[in-house]
Amino acid sequence: MTATAPGTAGTDAEAARAFASRYGRDKRSDKQLKTAGAVLGVLLLVLVGWLGWSYIAGQKLSAQ
């Protein structure tokens, strides 16, 4: 909520501009966090896959 002088009412444009300036940075931060989370998630999947593959490849399989 923006502060206004008593007896004056803010316009919808002023309210929208205040909202955008207050919360615009948060949207950008959210997008950066989503991107960072996606990248870290993919890296984790690759790491688990690589460790699993190297573990299985190092095992001797016997059908006896």
CSV table of C-alpha atoms in Angstrom, one decimal:
chain,number,residue,atom,x,y,z
A,1,MET,CA,0.0,0.0,0.0
A,2,THR,CA,1.3,3.4,-0.9
A,3,ALA,CA,1.1,6.3,1.4
A,4,THR,CA,-1.0,9.2,0.2
A,5,ALA,CA,-1.8,12.5,1.8
A,6,PRO,CA,-5.1,12.6,3.7
A,7,GLY,CA,-8.0,13.5,1.5
A,8,THR,CA,-6.2,12.6,-1.8
A,9,ALA,CA,-6.9,9.4,-3.6
A,10,GLY,CA,-4.4,7.7,-5.9
A,11,THR,CA,-5.3,6.8,-9.4
A,12,ASP,CA,-5.3,3.3,-10.7
A,13,ALA,CA,-2.3,4.1,-12.9
A,14,GLU,CA,-0.3,5.2,-9.8
A,15,ALA,CA,-1.3,2.1,-8.0
A,16,ALA,CA,-0.2,-0.1,-10.9
A,17,ARG,CA,3.1,1.7,-11.2
A,18,ALA,CA,3.8,1.3,-7.5
A,19,PHE,CA,2.9,-2.3,-7.7
A,20,ALA,CA,5.1,-2.9,-10.6
A,21,SER,CA,8.1,-1.1,-9.1
A,22,ARG,CA,7.6,-3.0,-5.8
A,23,TYR,CA,7.1,-6.5,-7.2
A,24,GLY,CA,8.8,-6.3,-10.6
A,25,ARG,CA,12.2,-7.3,-9.0
A,26,ASP,CA,10.6,-10.3,-7.3
A,27,LYS,CA,9.3,-11.7,-10.6
A,28,ARG,CA,12.8,-11.4,-12.0
A,29,SER,CA,14.3,-13.1,-9.0
A,30,ASP,CA,11.7,-15.9,-9.2
A,31,LYS,CA,12.6,-16.5,-12.8
A,32,GLN,CA,16.3,-16.6,-11.9
A,33,LEU,CA,15.6,-19.0,-9.1
A,34,LYS,CA,13.5,-21.3,-11.4
A,35,THR,CA,16.3,-21.3,-13.9
A,36,ALA,CA,19.0,-22.0,-11.2
A,37,GLY,CA,16.8,-24.8,-9.8
A,38,ALA,CA,16.2,-26.4,-13.2
A,39,VAL,CA,20.0,-26.3,-14.0
A,40,LEU,CA,20.9,-27.8,-10.6
A,41,GLY,CA,18.2,-30.4,-11.0
A,42,VAL,CA,19.5,-31.5,-14.4
A,43,LEU,CA,23.1,-31.6,-13.0
A,44,LEU,CA,21.9,-33.8,-10.1
A,45,LEU,CA,20.2,-36.2,-12.5
A,46,VAL,CA,23.3,-36.3,-14.7
A,47,LEU,CA,25.5,-37.0,-11.6
A,48,VAL,CA,23.2,-39.8,-10.3
A,49,GLY,CA,23.0,-41.3,-13.8
A,50,TRP,CA,26.8,-41.2,-14.2
A,51,LEU,CA,27.4,-42.7,-10.7
A,52,GLY,CA,24.8,-45.4,-11.3
A,53,TRP,CA,26.3,-46.2,-14.7
A,54,SER,CA,29.9,-46.4,-13.4
A,55,TYR,CA,28.7,-48.6,-10.5
A,56,ILE,CA,26.9,-51.0,-12.8
A,57,ALA,CA,29.7,-51.0,-15.4
A,58,GLY,CA,32.2,-51.9,-12.7
A,59,GLN,CA,30.2,-55.0,-11.6
A,60,LYS,CA,30.9,-58.4,-13.0
A,61,LEU,CA,27.6,-60.0,-14.1
A,62,SER,CA,27.3,-63.7,-13.9
A,63,ALA,CA,24.4,-65.8,-15.3
A,64,GLN,CA,25.4,-68.8,-13.3
